[in-house]
């Protein structure tokens, strides 16, 4: 077979570029990036092997690549083997015909294949296959939560770190995936009556055209931002997700969850930076909100559509219009709906069912660099808060900012790295001072107890009684994570 040149990164998986929404990447993309500070000596016993951290990139299951998240700063002063991976995105990774022809979740099954490869081969890089932490942010965090409950991933890892995402985030679970796949086929001129014909036709279409067709599912300013993602599999020989995630038993291992103070700056940073967009939201609120907050397909009764939109507006804006003066209301609304409520709910649910500890932090530090600058295509993030993904910049070297170049920001890097490294090694995160970091209560009715990492780089224990305004969102008449949205005929051959 010859010698493989492993010094050149493999291609990104084909998907949308977040900045331009043009199609980038290649179909030949299922590569891992393995970084090790040292190779094992001959005869090295397992006790000398290093812990392994596997990073699963985010990107709404539509864009992103493992190579964008390098080993610095995590490996600068730590002996770890660090692995970042690719997986199929968009329809190529998550379309489904609801039967054995195309069961779905190919992207997550790619991740399983990577984790199995690591189990078989990581010793060659000095890594311990019995000490693997899987970590991710956003869709990557939702992915690691899915692995926690998937029967296909059992025994492939020992710790989980989930930043700003969970499998209970509405955007991380695809409603009506069969109907979406049928619509995708129609856009591409494929038959939709028999699933075998549909899939045969889709396979004949260029990957670029399939990915380009994603834009048909993004009706308002590229929202909802995750039209194709994980779904329950009702057929197939081996099912990654055989039931709704909250109904599946989770592996009993230590978990670390987090969100940022203003997570909803993705996707709202770009929106609140443009006065014309805020005016559009105010003028067309009832139309826009189901797309922005991704509940368009889960309204239990269509007659309630205007009422739901107005209830949300009243709760977050009172009697005030959407404008520059209420941009923080937009940010809070998207933060609660997209991230804070479902991430906190997932962590509390898992803590209630697990003997192992579940820890939680909120990242409240904004440095010189912020991912808000990436999310905003014009202007800057001055006056905005702590964005979605800002904490990751202090742990893993990304292309979105260089906190090591700023003296104050650089102080936080070893602290954040230590949280990951200590948790990966012991199952307990260390913040290096006298503050006690208590795990979550086993009673889901109790407040969410967490550590708040503040703008002053202090660590404050907090209790949040209603994280993400869970009480309000639980009253919304939505059918998310409901069996009503799952394709029921597991033996059908027609779409």
Coordinates of C-alpha atoms in Angstrom, one line a residue:
X1 CA 0.0 0.0 0.0
X2 CA 3.0 2.3 0.3
X3 CA 3.7 5.0 2.9
X4 CA 0.9 7.5 3.8
X5 CA 2.1 11.1 4.2
X6 CA 0.5 12.0 7.5
X7 CA 2.1 15.4 7.8
X8 CA -0.5 17.0 5.5
X9 CA -4.0 17.6 6.9
X10 CA -6.8 15.8 5.1
X11 CA -9.6 17.7 3.4
X12 CA -12.5 19.2 5.3
X13 CA -15.9 17.5 4.8
X14 CA -18.0 19.2 2.3
X15 CA -20.3 21.7 3.8
X16 CA -21.2 25.4 4.0
X17 CA -18.6 28.0 4.9
X18 CA -20.0 29.8 7.8
X19 CA -18.8 33.3 6.7
X20 CA -19.8 33.1 3.1
X21 CA -22.3 30.2 3.0
X22 CA -20.5 28.9 -0.1
X23 CA -19.9 25.2 -0.4
X24 CA -16.4 24.1 0.6
X25 CA -14.6 20.8 1.3
X26 CA -14.5 17.4 -0.3
X27 CA -16.3 14.1 -0.1
X28 CA -13.0 12.4 0.7
X29 CA -12.8 13.8 4.2
X30 CA -13.0 11.2 7.0
X31 CA -9.6 11.9 8.6
X32 CA -8.4 12.3 12.1
X33 CA -5.7 14.7 13.3
X34 CA -3.5 13.1 16.0
X35 CA -1.1 15.1 18.1
X36 CA 1.2 13.6 20.6
X37 CA 4.0 15.2 22.7
X38 CA 6.0 11.9 22.6
X39 CA 5.9 8.5 20.9
X40 CA 5.9 5.4 23.1
X41 CA 9.2 3.6 23.7
X42 CA 9.4 -0.1 22.8
X43 CA 7.8 -2.2 25.5
X44 CA 6.0 0.7 27.2
X45 CA 3.4 -0.6 29.6
X46 CA -0.1 0.7 29.9
X47 CA 0.8 2.6 33.1
X48 CA 3.0 4.9 31.0
X49 CA 0.5 5.7 28.4
X50 CA -1.0 9.2 28.2
X51 CA -4.6 10.3 28.6
X52 CA -6.4 11.0 25.3
X53 CA -8.7 13.9 24.5
X54 CA -10.9 13.6 21.4
X55 CA -12.4 16.9 20.1
X56 CA -15.5 16.9 18.0
X57 CA -16.0 20.2 16.2
X58 CA -19.2 22.2 16.2
X59 CA -20.9 24.0 13.3
X60 CA -24.6 23.2 13.5
X61 CA -23.9 19.9 11.8
X62 CA -23.5 21.9 8.6
X63 CA -20.0 23.3 8.6
X64 CA -16.6 23.1 10.3
X65 CA -13.6 20.8 10.4
X66 CA -11.4 19.1 13.0
X67 CA -8.2 20.8 11.7
X68 CA -9.6 24.2 12.8
X69 CA -9.0 23.2 16.5
X70 CA -5.3 22.5 17.1
X71 CA -3.4 21.1 20.1
X72 CA -2.2 24.4 21.6
X73 CA -2.8 25.4 24.3
X74 CA -4.0 22.0 25.7
X75 CA -0.7 20.2 25.0
X76 CA 1.7 23.1 25.7
X77 CA 2.4 21.9 29.3
X78 CA 0.5 18.6 29.5
X79 CA 1.2 15.1 28.4
X80 CA -2.0 14.2 26.4
X81 CA -2.7 12.7 23.1
X82 CA -5.1 15.1 21.3
X83 CA -7.3 14.0 18.4
X84 CA -9.6 16.1 16.3
X85 CA -11.9 14.4 13.8
X86 CA -14.1 15.1 10.8
X87 CA -17.5 13.7 10.1
X88 CA -20.0 14.1 7.2
X89 CA -22.2 17.2 7.4
X90 CA -25.6 18.5 6.3
X91 CA -27.7 16.1 4.2
X92 CA -24.7 13.9 3.4
X93 CA -24.4 13.3 7.1
X94 CA -27.9 13.4 8.3
X95 CA -30.6 12.8 5.6
X96 CA -32.8 9.8 6.2
X97 CA -35.6 8.0 4.4
X98 CA -36.8 6.5 7.7
X99 CA -36.1 2.9 6.6
X100 CA -33.2 0.6 6.0
X101 CA -32.3 2.3 2.7
X102 CA -31.0 5.4 4.5
X103 CA -31.5 5.1 8.2
X104 CA -29.8 8.4 9.1
X105 CA -27.1 9.7 11.4
X106 CA -24.2 8.9 9.1
X107 CA -22.3 11.8 10.5
X108 CA -22.6 10.4 14.1
X109 CA -21.6 7.0 12.8
X110 CA -18.5 8.5 11.3
X111 CA -17.7 9.7 14.8
X112 CA -18.2 6.2 16.1
X113 CA -15.8 4.9 13.5
X114 CA -13.2 7.5 14.6
X115 CA -13.6 6.5 18.3
X116 CA -13.2 2.8 17.3
X117 CA -10.1 3.7 15.3
X118 CA -8.7 5.4 18.4
X119 CA -9.4 2.4 20.6
X120 CA -7.5 0.2 18.1
X121 CA -4.6 2.5 17.3
X122 CA -4.0 5.2 19.8
X123 CA -1.4 3.2 21.7
X124 CA 0.9 3.7 18.7
X125 CA 0.9 7.4 19.6
X126 CA 1.4 6.9 23.3
X127 CA -2.3 7.1 24.2
X128 CA -4.2 5.0 26.6
X129 CA -7.4 3.7 25.0
X130 CA -8.8 3.2 28.5
X131 CA -8.5 6.9 29.4
X132 CA -10.3 8.7 26.6
X133 CA -12.2 11.9 27.1
X134 CA -14.5 13.1 24.3
X135 CA -15.1 16.8 24.2
X136 CA -17.0 19.2 22.0
X137 CA -18.6 22.6 21.7
X138 CA -22.0 23.4 20.3
X139 CA -22.9 20.6 17.8
X140 CA -19.8 18.9 19.1
X141 CA -21.2 19.1 22.6
X142 CA -24.5 17.7 21.3
X143 CA -22.5 14.9 19.6
X144 CA -20.7 13.8 22.8
X145 CA -24.1 13.8 24.6
X146 CA -25.5 11.6 21.9
X147 CA -22.5 9.2 22.2
X148 CA -23.2 9.1 26.0
X149 CA -26.6 7.5 25.3
X150 CA -26.0 5.6 22.0
X151 CA -25.6 1.8 22.2
X152 CA -23.1 2.1 19.3
X153 CA -20.7 4.2 21.4
X154 CA -20.7 2.0 24.6
X155 CA -17.2 1.6 26.1
X156 CA -15.4 3.9 23.7
X157 CA -14.6 6.7 26.2
X158 CA -14.4 7.4 29.9
X159 CA -15.2 11.1 30.4
X160 CA -17.4 13.7 28.6
X161 CA -16.9 17.5 28.2
X162 CA -19.8 19.3 26.6
X163 CA -19.5 23.1 26.1
X164 CA -22.6 25.1 25.0
X165 CA -24.6 22.2 23.6
X166 CA -26.5 19.0 24.4
X167 CA -28.7 16.4 22.7
X168 CA -31.7 18.2 24.2
X169 CA -31.0 21.4 22.3
X170 CA -33.9 21.7 19.8
X171 CA -31.5 22.6 16.9
X172 CA -29.5 19.4 17.7
X173 CA -32.4 17.1 16.9
X174 CA -34.1 17.0 13.4
X175 CA -37.9 16.9 13.4
X176 CA -39.6 15.4 10.3
X177 CA -36.3 14.3 8.8
X178 CA -38.0 12.0 6.2
X179 CA -40.1 14.9 4.9
X180 CA -37.0 17.1 4.7
X181 CA -35.2 14.4 2.8
X182 CA -38.1 14.1 0.4
X183 CA -38.0 17.8 -0.2
X184 CA -34.3 17.7 -0.7
X185 CA -34.8 15.0 -3.4
X186 CA -37.5 17.1 -5.1
X187 CA -35.1 20.1 -5.2
X188 CA -32.6 17.9 -7.0
X189 CA -35.1 16.4 -9.4
X190 CA -35.2 12.9 -7.8
X191 CA -38.2 10.6 -7.5
X192 CA -39.6 10.4 -4.0
X193 CA -42.1 7.5 -4.0
X194 CA -39.8 4.6 -3.3
X195 CA -36.9 5.2 -1.0
X196 CA -34.5 3.0 -3.0
X197 CA -35.1 5.1 -6.1
X198 CA -34.7 8.3 -4.1
X199 CA -31.3 7.3 -2.6
X200 CA -30.1 5.9 -5.9
X201 CA -30.9 9.2 -7.6
X202 CA -29.3 11.3 -4.7
X203 CA -26.1 9.3 -5.0
X204 CA -25.9 10.3 -8.7
X205 CA -26.1 14.0 -7.8
X206 CA -22.9 16.0 -7.2
X207 CA -22.1 16.5 -3.5
X208 CA -21.8 20.2 -4.2
X209 CA -25.4 20.3 -5.5
X210 CA -26.7 18.4 -2.5
X211 CA -25.0 20.7 -0.1
X212 CA -26.0 23.8 -2.0
X213 CA -29.6 22.7 -1.7
X214 CA -29.3 23.3 2.1
X215 CA -30.0 26.9 1.4
X216 CA -33.6 26.0 0.6
X217 CA -34.1 25.1 4.2
X218 CA -32.8 28.4 5.6
X219 CA -35.7 30.9 4.9
X220 CA -34.6 33.9 7.0
X221 CA -31.0 35.0 7.2
X222 CA -29.7 31.4 7.2
X223 CA -32.0 30.4 10.0
X224 CA -32.9 27.9 11.3
X225 CA -29.2 27.2 11.3
X226 CA -29.3 23.4 11.6
X227 CA -31.9 22.0 9.2
X228 CA -30.3 18.5 9.0
X229 CA -29.0 16.9 12.1
X230 CA -29.4 13.8 14.3
X231 CA -32.7 11.9 14.3
X232 CA -34.2 8.8 15.8
X233 CA -33.6 5.7 13.6
X234 CA -36.6 3.5 13.2
X235 CA -34.9 0.9 10.9
X236 CA -31.5 -0.4 10.1
X237 CA -29.3 -3.2 11.4
X238 CA -27.4 -1.1 13.9
X239 CA -29.1 2.1 15.1
X240 CA -27.1 4.9 16.6
X241 CA -30.2 6.6 18.1
X242 CA -32.9 4.0 18.6
X243 CA -35.1 6.3 20.8
X244 CA -35.3 9.9 21.9
X245 CA -32.1 10.8 23.7
X246 CA -33.8 11.6 27.0
X247 CA -35.3 8.1 27.1
X248 CA -32.0 6.2 26.5
X249 CA -29.8 5.0 29.3
X250 CA -26.6 7.0 29.6
X251 CA -23.1 5.7 30.4
X252 CA -22.4 6.3 34.1
X253 CA -19.2 8.3 33.8
X254 CA -18.0 11.8 35.0
X255 CA -19.4 14.7 33.0
X256 CA -18.5 18.4 32.6
X257 CA -21.1 20.8 31.1
X258 CA -20.9 24.5 30.5
X259 CA -22.4 27.5 28.7
X260 CA -21.2 31.0 28.2
X261 CA -22.9 34.1 29.7
X262 CA -24.3 35.2 26.3
X263 CA -24.3 32.0 24.3
X264 CA -27.1 33.4 22.1
X265 CA -24.7 35.7 20.4
X266 CA -24.7 32.9 17.9
X267 CA -26.8 33.6 15.9
X268 CA -27.9 37.0 17.3
X269 CA -24.6 38.9 17.1
X270 CA -25.0 39.6 13.4
X271 CA -28.7 40.4 13.9
X272 CA -28.4 43.0 16.6
X273 CA -25.5 44.7 14.9
X274 CA -27.7 45.8 12.0
X275 CA -30.6 48.3 12.6
X276 CA -32.4 47.2 9.5
X277 CA -32.5 43.6 10.7
X278 CA -33.9 44.6 14.1
X279 CA -36.5 46.6 12.3
X280 CA -37.3 43.6 10.2
X281 CA -37.7 41.5 13.3
X282 CA -40.0 44.1 14.9
X283 CA -42.2 44.4 11.7
X284 CA -42.4 40.7 10.9
X285 CA -42.0 39.1 14.3
X286 CA -44.6 36.4 13.9
X287 CA -43.1 35.2 10.7
X288 CA -39.5 35.4 11.6
X289 CA -39.5 34.0 15.1
X290 CA -40.3 30.4 14.3
X291 CA -37.3 30.3 12.0
X292 CA -34.9 32.2 14.3
X293 CA -35.8 30.0 17.3
X294 CA -36.3 26.9 15.2
X295 CA -39.8 25.9 16.3
X296 CA -41.5 26.2 12.9
X297 CA -42.0 22.4 12.6
X298 CA -43.0 21.7 16.2
X299 CA -46.1 23.9 16.8
X300 CA -48.7 21.6 18.3
X301 CA -51.6 23.6 16.8
X302 CA -51.2 25.9 13.8
X303 CA -53.8 28.2 15.2
X304 CA -51.4 28.9 18.1
X305 CA -48.6 30.2 15.8
X306 CA -49.2 34.0 16.4
X307 CA -50.0 33.4 20.1
X308 CA -46.7 31.6 20.7
X309 CA -44.7 34.3 19.0
X310 CA -46.4 37.1 21.0
X311 CA -46.0 35.2 24.3
X312 CA -42.3 35.0 23.7
X313 CA -42.1 38.7 22.7
X314 CA -44.0 39.8 25.8
X315 CA -41.9 37.7 28.1
X316 CA -38.5 39.0 26.8
X317 CA -39.4 42.5 25.6
X318 CA -42.5 43.4 27.8
X319 CA -44.1 46.3 25.8
X320 CA -40.8 47.4 24.1
X321 CA -40.1 47.1 20.4
X322 CA -37.2 45.2 19.0
X323 CA -34.6 47.8 18.4
X324 CA -31.0 48.8 19.2
X325 CA -32.2 49.7 22.7
X326 CA -33.4 46.1 23.3
X327 CA -30.6 44.2 21.6
X328 CA -29.7 42.6 24.9
X329 CA -33.2 41.2 25.1
X330 CA -32.7 39.5 21.7
X331 CA -29.4 38.0 23.0
X332 CA -31.0 36.8 26.2
X333 CA -33.9 35.2 24.3
X334 CA -31.6 33.3 21.9
X335 CA -29.3 32.4 24.7
X336 CA -32.1 30.9 26.8
X337 CA -33.8 29.1 23.9
X338 CA -30.8 27.8 22.0
X339 CA -28.4 26.9 24.7
X340 CA -28.9 27.7 28.4
X341 CA -32.3 26.0 29.0
X342 CA -31.6 22.8 27.1
X343 CA -27.9 22.4 28.3
X344 CA -28.9 22.9 31.9
X345 CA -31.9 20.6 31.6
X346 CA -29.6 17.9 30.0
X347 CA -27.0 18.2 32.8
X348 CA -29.6 18.0 35.5
X349 CA -31.3 15.0 33.9
X350 CA -28.1 13.1 33.6
X351 CA -27.1 13.9 37.1
X352 CA -30.4 12.5 38.4
X353 CA -29.7 9.2 36.7
X354 CA -26.0 8.8 37.3
X355 CA -23.8 7.8 40.3
X356 CA -20.9 9.6 38.7
X357 CA -20.5 13.4 39.3
X358 CA -21.8 16.0 36.8
X359 CA -20.0 19.4 37.0
X360 CA -21.1 22.7 35.4
X361 CA -19.5 26.1 34.8
X362 CA -20.7 29.4 33.2
X363 CA -18.0 31.3 31.3
X364 CA -18.4 35.0 31.9
X365 CA -15.0 36.4 30.7
X366 CA -14.7 38.5 27.6
X367 CA -11.2 39.2 26.4
X368 CA -9.7 41.1 23.5
X369 CA -10.8 38.4 21.1
X370 CA -14.4 37.1 20.9
X371 CA -16.2 34.8 18.5
X372 CA -18.7 37.6 18.1
X373 CA -16.2 39.2 15.8
X374 CA -16.5 36.1 13.6
X375 CA -20.3 36.0 13.8
X376 CA -20.5 39.7 12.7
X377 CA -19.8 40.2 9.0
X378 CA -19.7 43.9 9.4
X379 CA -18.7 46.1 12.4
X380 CA -17.3 44.7 15.6
X381 CA -18.4 43.2 18.9
X382 CA -17.9 46.2 21.1
X383 CA -20.7 46.3 23.7
X384 CA -21.6 42.7 23.2
X385 CA -21.1 40.0 25.8
X386 CA -19.4 36.7 26.1
X387 CA -20.1 34.8 22.9
X388 CA -20.8 31.2 22.0
X389 CA -17.5 29.4 21.9
X390 CA -15.4 32.1 23.7
X391 CA -14.3 29.7 26.4
X392 CA -12.9 27.2 23.9
X393 CA -10.4 29.8 22.7
X394 CA -8.6 29.6 26.0
X395 CA -8.3 25.8 25.9
X396 CA -7.7 24.8 22.2
X397 CA -5.9 27.0 19.7
X398 CA -8.4 28.1 17.1
X399 CA -8.2 30.3 14.0
X400 CA -10.7 32.7 15.6
X401 CA -8.5 34.5 18.1
X402 CA -5.2 34.6 19.9
X403 CA -5.7 35.2 23.6
X404 CA -2.0 34.3 24.3
X405 CA -1.1 37.7 22.6
X406 CA -2.9 39.7 25.2
X407 CA -1.3 39.7 28.7
X408 CA -4.6 39.7 30.7
X409 CA -6.2 37.0 28.5
X410 CA -3.1 34.9 28.6
X411 CA -3.5 34.5 32.4
X412 CA -6.7 32.6 31.9
X413 CA -5.3 30.0 29.4
X414 CA -3.5 27.8 32.0
X415 CA -6.5 28.0 34.3
X416 CA -9.0 26.9 31.6
X417 CA -6.6 24.2 30.4
X418 CA -6.2 22.9 33.9
X419 CA -10.0 22.5 34.2
X420 CA -9.9 20.2 31.2
X421 CA -6.7 18.4 32.0
X422 CA -7.6 17.7 35.7
X423 CA -11.1 16.5 34.7
X424 CA -9.8 14.3 32.0
X425 CA -7.3 12.6 34.4
X426 CA -9.4 12.4 37.6
X427 CA -13.1 13.1 36.7
X428 CA -13.0 16.1 38.9
X429 CA -12.2 19.6 37.5
X430 CA -9.6 21.7 39.4
X431 CA -9.6 25.5 39.5
X432 CA -6.5 25.7 41.6
X433 CA -7.8 27.5 44.6
X434 CA -9.9 27.1 47.7
X435 CA -13.3 27.4 46.0
X436 CA -15.2 24.2 46.3
X437 CA -16.7 23.0 43.0
X438 CA -19.6 20.9 43.9
X439 CA -21.2 18.5 41.5
X440 CA -24.9 18.8 40.5
X441 CA -27.6 17.6 42.8
X442 CA -29.2 14.3 42.0
X443 CA -32.6 16.0 42.4
X444 CA -33.5 17.7 39.2
X445 CA -35.9 20.0 41.1
X446 CA -32.9 21.6 42.9
X447 CA -31.2 24.7 41.6
X448 CA -28.3 24.3 39.1
X449 CA -25.2 24.7 41.1
X450 CA -22.2 25.9 39.0
X451 CA -19.0 27.8 39.1
X452 CA -19.1 31.2 37.4
X453 CA -15.9 32.3 35.7
X454 CA -16.1 36.0 36.0
X455 CA -14.7 39.0 34.1
X456 CA -12.3 39.4 36.9
X457 CA -11.1 35.9 36.4
X458 CA -12.5 34.8 39.7
X459 CA -14.5 31.7 40.4
X460 CA -17.8 32.1 42.1
X461 CA -20.1 29.3 43.2
X462 CA -23.7 30.1 42.1
X463 CA -27.1 28.5 42.2
X464 CA -29.4 29.2 39.3
X465 CA -33.0 28.3 40.2
X466 CA -34.4 28.7 36.7
X467 CA -31.5 28.4 34.2
X468 CA -32.5 29.6 30.8
X469 CA -36.0 30.5 32.0
X470 CA -36.9 26.8 31.9
X471 CA -40.2 27.5 33.6
X472 CA -41.4 29.8 30.8
X473 CA -40.2 27.6 28.0
X474 CA -41.8 24.5 29.5
X475 CA -45.2 26.1 29.0
X476 CA -44.8 26.6 25.2
X477 CA -47.1 24.2 23.3
X478 CA -44.4 22.7 21.1
X479 CA -43.9 19.0 20.1
X480 CA -40.1 18.9 20.3
X481 CA -38.6 15.5 21.1
X482 CA -42.0 13.9 20.6
X483 CA -42.9 10.6 19.0
X484 CA -45.4 12.5 16.8
X485 CA -42.5 13.6 14.7
X486 CA -40.8 10.2 14.2
X487 CA -41.4 8.2 11.1
X488 CA -43.4 5.2 12.4
X489 CA -43.5 2.6 9.7
X490 CA -40.1 1.0 10.2
X491 CA -40.6 -1.5 7.4
X492 CA -41.9 0.8 4.7
X493 CA -40.3 1.2 1.3
X494 CA -42.3 4.2 0.2
X495 CA -41.6 7.8 1.2

